[in-house]
Amino acid sequence: MTSGGYDPDKDPQNPGGYPPPQGGYPPPGNYPPPPQGNYPPPPSFGNSPMPTQLSVGTAIGYAWKKFTQNPLVWIGIVLIAAIIQGVLNFVLRSDSFFVSLIFSVIVGVVALLIQAALVRGALHEVDGIKPAFGSFFQFNNVFAIVVAGILVGIATGIGYILLVIPGLVITFFTWWTFQFVIDRGDEPIPAIKASAQAIASNGGTIFVLALALFGLNIVGVIPVGLGLLVTIPITIIAGTYAYRVTVRGRVA
């Protein structure tokens, strides 16, 4: 028997006869219940769970759904873009080589900004925001957009000169350059590299998506080109959705 009258051999909860622990801990089997409470739910991405794998059908279906929820704005912005390009091509013409070169640069820069505006609108869509006309021009890094577009254009042009196929490859791997510039604020060269790396990470599925969207736009050309008012927005939204899923961003 130990001092204080405690006999460990007669303790039914201590059959081994070990001395009790020091520090005032409760005897074995008499621990208090765990605290109760309402714990917060696990975090989610946007308004819906983040897709874990890119699907061609899901990307096109997602784009169609977003387009049909905001068709007038998307058709309007594509129509306005087409009119601006047509007017500039008609007005900015000259017999002088140098003047024509300057006009070509102006038309090219406007085309890049129009493309950036469409990407900005698609990014709003995947963020769960229905874009208005002004929302398409909510980007500040105009210089980076123009430089990135010029670099991609030069590389693509050289690629097409080299028997076309290199140009197609460059076009494919630089597909998301504007997404990285506008969405993440990347500088031109890092954005081009990031686009190539992201697309290479799931090249097979993204290539099939690109082919499907290319075929969709061919169909859009058939009815006097009017179908492009629908297929161009679907292409931009589906491509941006694929970008977000691939880089594990937020999709709403």
mmCIF file of N, CA, C and O in Angstrom, residues 40 57 76 104 140 144 164 181:
data_model
loop_
_atom_site.group_PDB
_atom_site.id
_atom_site.type_symbol
_atom_site.label_atom_id
_atom_site.label_comp_id
_atom_site.label_asym_id
_atom_site.label_seq_id
_atom_site.Cartn_x
_atom_site.Cartn_y
_atom_site.Cartn_z
ATOM 1 N N PRO A 40 -17.923 25.808 -39.339
ATOM 2 C CA PRO A 40 -18.232 26.331 -40.678
ATOM 3 C C PRO A 40 -18.010 25.263 -41.734
ATOM 4 O O PRO A 40 -17.178 24.372 -41.579
ATOM 5 N N GLY A 57 -17.409 18.463 -73.659
ATOM 6 C CA GLY A 57 -18.856 18.669 -73.650
ATOM 7 C C GLY A 57 -19.294 19.633 -72.572
ATOM 8 O O GLY A 57 -20.153 20.491 -72.797
ATOM 9 N N GLY A 76 -24.414 41.842 -79.390
ATOM 10 C CA GLY A 76 -24.154 43.255 -79.630
ATOM 11 C C GLY A 76 -22.682 43.582 -79.662
ATOM 12 O O GLY A 76 -22.215 44.314 -80.549
ATOM 13 N N SER A 104 -2.202 49.893 -91.011
ATOM 14 C CA SER A 104 -2.281 48.475 -90.671
ATOM 15 C C SER A 104 -1.987 48.244 -89.190
ATOM 16 O O SER A 104 -2.622 47.417 -88.533
ATOM 17 N N ASN A 140 -6.821 47.368 -67.408
ATOM 18 C CA ASN A 140 -5.926 48.522 -67.339
ATOM 19 C C ASN A 140 -4.580 48.299 -68.026
ATOM 20 O O ASN A 140 -3.904 49.260 -68.379
ATOM 21 N N ALA A 144 0.583 45.849 -71.923
ATOM 22 C CA ALA A 144 0.943 44.428 -71.878
ATOM 23 C C ALA A 144 0.101 43.621 -72.853
ATOM 24 O O ALA A 144 0.604 42.675 -73.496
ATOM 25 N N VAL A 164 3.205 26.219 -92.453
ATOM 26 C CA VAL A 164 1.886 26.302 -91.817
ATOM 27 C C VAL A 164 1.806 25.590 -90.473
ATOM 28 O O VAL A 164 1.342 26.154 -89.476
ATOM 29 N N VAL A 181 -2.708 37.468 -69.112
ATOM 30 C CA VAL A 181 -2.401 38.893 -68.987
ATOM 31 C C VAL A 181 -3.522 39.627 -68.249
ATOM 32 O O VAL A 181 -3.273 40.421 -67.327
#
